[in-house]
Short mmCIF file of C-alpha atoms in Angstrom, two decimals:
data_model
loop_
_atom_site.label_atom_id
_atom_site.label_comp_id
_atom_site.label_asym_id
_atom_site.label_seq_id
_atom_site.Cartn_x
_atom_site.Cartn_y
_atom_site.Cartn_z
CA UNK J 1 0.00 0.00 0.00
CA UNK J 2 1.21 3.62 -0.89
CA UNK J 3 1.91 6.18 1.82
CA UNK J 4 -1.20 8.20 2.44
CA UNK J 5 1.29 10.92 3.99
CA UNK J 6 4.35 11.15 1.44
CA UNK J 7 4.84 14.90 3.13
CA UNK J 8 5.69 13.12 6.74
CA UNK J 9 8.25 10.20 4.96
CA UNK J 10 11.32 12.41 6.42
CA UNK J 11 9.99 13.11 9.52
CA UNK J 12 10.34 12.05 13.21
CA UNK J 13 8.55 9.33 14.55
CA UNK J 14 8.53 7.61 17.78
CA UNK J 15 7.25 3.78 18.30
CA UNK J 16 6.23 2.98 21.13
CA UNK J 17 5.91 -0.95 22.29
CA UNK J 18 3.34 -2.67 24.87
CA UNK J 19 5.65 -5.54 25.52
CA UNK J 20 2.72 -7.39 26.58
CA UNK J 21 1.31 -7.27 23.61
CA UNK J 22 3.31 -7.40 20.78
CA UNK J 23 5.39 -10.05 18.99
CA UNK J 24 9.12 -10.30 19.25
CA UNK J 25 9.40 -12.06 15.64
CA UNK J 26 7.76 -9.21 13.99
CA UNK J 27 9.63 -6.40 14.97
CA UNK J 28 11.64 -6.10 11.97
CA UNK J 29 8.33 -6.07 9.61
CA UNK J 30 7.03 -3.63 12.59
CA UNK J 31 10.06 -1.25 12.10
CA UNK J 32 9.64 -1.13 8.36
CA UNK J 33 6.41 -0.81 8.41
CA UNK J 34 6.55 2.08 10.94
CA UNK J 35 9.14 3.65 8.36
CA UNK J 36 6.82 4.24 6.08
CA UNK J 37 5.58 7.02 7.45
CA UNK J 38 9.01 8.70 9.09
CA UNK J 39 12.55 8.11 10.47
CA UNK J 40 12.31 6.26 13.32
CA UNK J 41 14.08 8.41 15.99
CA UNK J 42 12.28 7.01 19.82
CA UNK J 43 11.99 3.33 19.94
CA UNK J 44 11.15 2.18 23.24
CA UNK J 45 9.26 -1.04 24.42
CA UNK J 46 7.63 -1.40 28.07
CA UNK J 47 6.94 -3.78 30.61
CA UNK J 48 7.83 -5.97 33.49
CA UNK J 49 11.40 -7.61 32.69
CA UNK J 50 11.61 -10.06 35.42
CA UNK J 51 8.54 -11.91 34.39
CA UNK J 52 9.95 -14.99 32.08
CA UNK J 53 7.19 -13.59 29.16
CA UNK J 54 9.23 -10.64 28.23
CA UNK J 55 12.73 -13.09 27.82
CA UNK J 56 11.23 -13.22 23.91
CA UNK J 57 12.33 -9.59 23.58
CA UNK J 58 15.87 -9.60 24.83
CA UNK J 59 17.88 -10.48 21.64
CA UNK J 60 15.47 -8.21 19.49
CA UNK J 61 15.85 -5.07 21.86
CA UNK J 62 19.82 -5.40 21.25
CA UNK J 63 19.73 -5.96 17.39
CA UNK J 64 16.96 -3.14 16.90
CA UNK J 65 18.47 -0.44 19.69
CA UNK J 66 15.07 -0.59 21.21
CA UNK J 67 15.13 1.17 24.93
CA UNK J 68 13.35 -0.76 27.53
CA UNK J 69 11.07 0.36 30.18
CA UNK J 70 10.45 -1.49 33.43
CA UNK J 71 6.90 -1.21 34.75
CA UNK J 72 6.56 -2.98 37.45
CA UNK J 73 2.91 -5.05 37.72
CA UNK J 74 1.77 -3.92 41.42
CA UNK J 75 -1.44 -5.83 41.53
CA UNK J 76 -1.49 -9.29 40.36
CA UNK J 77 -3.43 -9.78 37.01
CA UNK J 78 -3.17 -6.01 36.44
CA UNK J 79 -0.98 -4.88 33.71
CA UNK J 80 0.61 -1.55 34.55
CA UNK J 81 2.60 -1.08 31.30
CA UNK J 82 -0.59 1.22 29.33
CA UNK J 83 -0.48 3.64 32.33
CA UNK J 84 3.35 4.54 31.61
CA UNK J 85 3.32 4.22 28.03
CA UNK J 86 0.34 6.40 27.99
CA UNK J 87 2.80 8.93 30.45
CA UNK J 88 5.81 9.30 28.21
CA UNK J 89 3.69 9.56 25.08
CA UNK J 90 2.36 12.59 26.30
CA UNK J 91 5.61 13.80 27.41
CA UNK J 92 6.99 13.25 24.12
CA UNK J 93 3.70 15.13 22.64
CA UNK J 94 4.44 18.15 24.16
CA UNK J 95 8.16 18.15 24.06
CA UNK J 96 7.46 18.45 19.92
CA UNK J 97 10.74 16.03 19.54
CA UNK J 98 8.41 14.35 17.28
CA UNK J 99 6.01 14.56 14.14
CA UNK J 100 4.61 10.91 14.43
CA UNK J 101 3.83 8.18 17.00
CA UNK J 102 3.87 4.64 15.96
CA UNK J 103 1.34 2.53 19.11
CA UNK J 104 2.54 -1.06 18.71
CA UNK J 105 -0.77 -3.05 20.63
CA UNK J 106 -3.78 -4.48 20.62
CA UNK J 107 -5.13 -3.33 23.66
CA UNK J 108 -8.34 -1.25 23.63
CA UNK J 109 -6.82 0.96 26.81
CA UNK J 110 -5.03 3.11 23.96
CA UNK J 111 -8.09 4.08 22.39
CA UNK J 112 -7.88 7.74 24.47
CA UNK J 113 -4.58 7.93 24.02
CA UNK J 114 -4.76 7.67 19.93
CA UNK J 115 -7.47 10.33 19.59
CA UNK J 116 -5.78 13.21 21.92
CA UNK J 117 -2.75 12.64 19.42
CA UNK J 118 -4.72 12.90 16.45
CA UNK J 119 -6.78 15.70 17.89
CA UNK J 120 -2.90 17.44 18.72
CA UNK J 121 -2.68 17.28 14.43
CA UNK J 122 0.26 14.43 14.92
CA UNK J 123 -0.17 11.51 12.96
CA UNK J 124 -0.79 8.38 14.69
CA UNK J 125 -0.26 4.71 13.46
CA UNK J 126 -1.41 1.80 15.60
CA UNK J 127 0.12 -2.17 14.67
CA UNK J 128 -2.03 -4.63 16.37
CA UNK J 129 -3.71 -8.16 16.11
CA UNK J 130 -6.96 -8.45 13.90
CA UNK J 131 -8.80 -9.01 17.36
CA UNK J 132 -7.81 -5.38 18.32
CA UNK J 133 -10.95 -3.72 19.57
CA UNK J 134 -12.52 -1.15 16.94
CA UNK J 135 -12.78 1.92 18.99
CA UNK J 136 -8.63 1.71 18.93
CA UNK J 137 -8.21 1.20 15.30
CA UNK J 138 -10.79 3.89 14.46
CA UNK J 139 -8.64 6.30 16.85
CA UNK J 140 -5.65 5.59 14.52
CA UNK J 141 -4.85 7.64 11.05
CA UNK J 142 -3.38 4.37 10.12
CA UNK J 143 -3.95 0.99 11.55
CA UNK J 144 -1.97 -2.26 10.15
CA UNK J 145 -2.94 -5.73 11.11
CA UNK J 146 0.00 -7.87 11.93
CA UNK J 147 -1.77 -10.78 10.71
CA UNK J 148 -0.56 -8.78 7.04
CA UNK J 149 2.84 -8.31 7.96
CA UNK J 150 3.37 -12.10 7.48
CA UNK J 151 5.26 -13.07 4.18
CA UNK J 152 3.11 -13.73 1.63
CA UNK J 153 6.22 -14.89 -0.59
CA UNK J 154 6.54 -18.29 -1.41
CA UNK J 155 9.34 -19.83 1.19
CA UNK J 156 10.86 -21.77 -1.38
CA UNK J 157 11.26 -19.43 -3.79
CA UNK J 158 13.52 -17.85 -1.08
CA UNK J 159 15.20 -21.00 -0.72
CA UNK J 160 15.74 -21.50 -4.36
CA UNK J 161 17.08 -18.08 -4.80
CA UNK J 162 20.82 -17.21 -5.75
CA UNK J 163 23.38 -18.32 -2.62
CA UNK J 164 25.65 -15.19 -2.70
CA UNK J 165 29.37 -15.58 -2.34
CA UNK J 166 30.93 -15.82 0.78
CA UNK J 167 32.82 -12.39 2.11
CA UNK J 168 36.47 -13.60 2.44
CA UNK J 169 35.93 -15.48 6.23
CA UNK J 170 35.63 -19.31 6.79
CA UNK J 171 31.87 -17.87 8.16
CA UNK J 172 29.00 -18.49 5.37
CA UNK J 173 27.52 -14.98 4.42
CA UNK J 174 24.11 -14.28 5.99
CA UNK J 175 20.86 -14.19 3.91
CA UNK J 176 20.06 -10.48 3.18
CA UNK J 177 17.01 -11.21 0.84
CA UNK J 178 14.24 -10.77 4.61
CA UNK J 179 16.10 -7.26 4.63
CA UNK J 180 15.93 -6.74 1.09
CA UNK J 181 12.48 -7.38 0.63
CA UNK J 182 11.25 -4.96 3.61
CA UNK J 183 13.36 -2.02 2.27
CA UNK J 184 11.54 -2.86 -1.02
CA UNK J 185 8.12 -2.90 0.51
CA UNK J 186 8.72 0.26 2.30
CA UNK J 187 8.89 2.05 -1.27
CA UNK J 188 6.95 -0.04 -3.43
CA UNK J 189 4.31 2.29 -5.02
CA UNK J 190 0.68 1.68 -6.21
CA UNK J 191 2.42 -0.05 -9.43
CA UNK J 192 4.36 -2.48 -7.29
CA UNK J 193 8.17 -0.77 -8.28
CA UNK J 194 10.51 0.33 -6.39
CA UNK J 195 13.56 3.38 -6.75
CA UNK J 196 16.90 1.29 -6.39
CA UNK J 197 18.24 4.88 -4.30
CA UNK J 198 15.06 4.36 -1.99
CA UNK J 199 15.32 1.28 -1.48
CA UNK J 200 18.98 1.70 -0.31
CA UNK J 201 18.31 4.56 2.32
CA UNK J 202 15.39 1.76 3.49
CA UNK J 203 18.44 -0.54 4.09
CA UNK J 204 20.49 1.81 5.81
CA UNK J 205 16.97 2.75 8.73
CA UNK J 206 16.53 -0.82 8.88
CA UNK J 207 19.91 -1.75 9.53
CA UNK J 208 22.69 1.23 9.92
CA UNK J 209 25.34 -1.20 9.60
CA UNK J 210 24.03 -2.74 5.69
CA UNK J 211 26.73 -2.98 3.17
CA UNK J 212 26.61 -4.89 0.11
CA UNK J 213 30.03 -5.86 0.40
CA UNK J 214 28.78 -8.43 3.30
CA UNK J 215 27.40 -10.36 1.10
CA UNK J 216 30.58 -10.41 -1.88
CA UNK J 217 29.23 -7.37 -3.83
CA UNK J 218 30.60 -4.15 -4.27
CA UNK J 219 26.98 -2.20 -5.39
CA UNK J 220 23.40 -3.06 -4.00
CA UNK J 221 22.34 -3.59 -7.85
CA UNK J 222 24.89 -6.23 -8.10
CA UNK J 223 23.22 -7.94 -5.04
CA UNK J 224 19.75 -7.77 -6.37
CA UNK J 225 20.71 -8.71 -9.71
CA UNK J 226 22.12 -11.91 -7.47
CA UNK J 227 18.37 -12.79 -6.68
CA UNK J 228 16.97 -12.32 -10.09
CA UNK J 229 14.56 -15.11 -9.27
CA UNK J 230 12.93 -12.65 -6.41
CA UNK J 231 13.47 -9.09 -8.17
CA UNK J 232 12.90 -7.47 -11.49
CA UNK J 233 14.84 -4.80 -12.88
CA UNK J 234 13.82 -1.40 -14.48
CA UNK J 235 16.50 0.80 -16.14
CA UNK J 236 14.97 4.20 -17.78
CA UNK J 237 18.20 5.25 -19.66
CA UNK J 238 16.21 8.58 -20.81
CA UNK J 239 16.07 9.93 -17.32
CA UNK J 240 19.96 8.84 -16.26
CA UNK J 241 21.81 6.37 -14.93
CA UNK J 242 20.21 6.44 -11.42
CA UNK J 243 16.82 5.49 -13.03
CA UNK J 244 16.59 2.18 -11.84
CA UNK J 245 13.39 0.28 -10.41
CA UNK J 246 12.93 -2.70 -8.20
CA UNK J 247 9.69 -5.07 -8.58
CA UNK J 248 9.28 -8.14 -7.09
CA UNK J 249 8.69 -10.92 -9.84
CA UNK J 250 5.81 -12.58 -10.33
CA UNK J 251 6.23 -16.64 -9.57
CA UNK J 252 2.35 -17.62 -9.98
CA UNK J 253 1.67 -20.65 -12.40
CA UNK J 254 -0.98 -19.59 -15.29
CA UNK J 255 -3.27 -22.84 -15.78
CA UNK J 256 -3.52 -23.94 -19.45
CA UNK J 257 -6.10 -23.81 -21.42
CA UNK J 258 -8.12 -26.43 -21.04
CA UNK J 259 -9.21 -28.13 -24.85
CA UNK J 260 -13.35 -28.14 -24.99
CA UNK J 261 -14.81 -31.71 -25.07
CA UNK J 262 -15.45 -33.06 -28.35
CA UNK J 263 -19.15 -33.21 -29.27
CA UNK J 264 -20.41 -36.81 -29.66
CA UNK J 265 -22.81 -37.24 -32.17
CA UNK J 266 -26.04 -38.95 -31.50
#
């Protein structure tokens, strides 16, 4: 889907995580998805850490330089992490560090919170199961399901895909098409294609430290042109060298036609 708010893709936003209610896997889909609508500048993710639930998070908050917040649960069977998320987001909404808040939950209890952001004029993006309570994804300008964040690409096409080159160590390189394709969906238009210089600063918000030259390659065309079974490429020579598109090719099996029956004759 296109970015309703192409006039906010530069702009601050801050995503803000009810550890309770939120999946660890997804929070590199989350981040890109987030990205859509902003740089990602506040990324913080709350709840009790010395409950054994939140041990999901650990790796993810080091990889993703996500800030934790301990809430401590004071009642049992209460869940205290809404009241200080709901706090420092409207901290952060008056401070004016940012243009954008990204709510990561499914949790009704945000419902007030959404609207007095969206009454403030700030955009306001809510990620949350499909069981998320309407009031709180009618609050939102934006609401994504993260039942549609799942890969809807084929797995084996992945696994039949070009194995890149190794990068000069005895260690095998890692697998950058996950990565690749979620810098590509962040600037995918209606048309399904992709800038290759988009795509690139995608990389770089996703993961600061992305370098083609991980994977054996000195140029990020090279390494797309390395999965030609997942990408398509684009060059419009009339408008320069740096006119090249990204679209993710098509790998769905058109039936034959089928011959019509020969009439028997009576």
């Amino acid at each position: 889907m296109k970015n309703p708010y192409p006039d906010r893709k530069k702009q601050r936003m801050a995503i803000l995580i009810d550890g309770d209610n939120a999946q660890p896997s997804l929070i590199v889909k989350i981040l890109a998805e987030a990205g859509k609508y902003g740089q990602i500048s506040i990324r913080r993710i709350y709840g009790d850490w010395t409950t054994p639930q939140m041990n999901g998070w650990k790796d993810s908050l080091n990889n993703h330089a996500i800030q934790p917040i301990q809430q401590f649960r004071y009642t049992v069977g209460k869940n205290a992490t809404d009241s200080a998320m709901i706090i420092d987001a409207m901290d952060l909404l008056h401070s004016g560090l940012v243009d954008g808040f990204c709510i990561v939950s499914s949790d009704s209890d945000y419902t007030r919170l959404a609207t007095r952001i969206r009454e403030a004029g700030i955009l306001v993006m809510g990620i949350g199961q499909r069981k998320t309570p309407k009031p709180f994804v009618n609050a939102c300008n934006v609401f994504i399901f993260t039942e549609n964040l799942i890969d809807t690409i084929d797995d084996k096409q992945i696994a039949d895909a070009e194995r890149v080159p190794g990068n000069g160590t005895n260690q095998p390189a890692p697998n950058p098409l996950p990565l690749l394709r979620e810098a590509f969906s962040m600037a995918a238009d209606e048309d399904g294609w992709a800038h290759l210089g988009a795509i690139g600063m995608n990389l770089r918000q996703l993961d600061p430290s992305f370098d083609p030259r991980t994977f054996g390659y000195s140029q990020l065309l090279q390494l797309i042109k390395a999965h030609k079974d997942v990408f398509t490429i684009r060059k419009e020579d009339d408008k320069g060298p740096s006119a090249v598109y990204i679209k993710l090719t098509s790998k769905r099996k058109t039936r034959k036609p089928v011959s019509p029956r020969k009439q028997v004759q009576v």
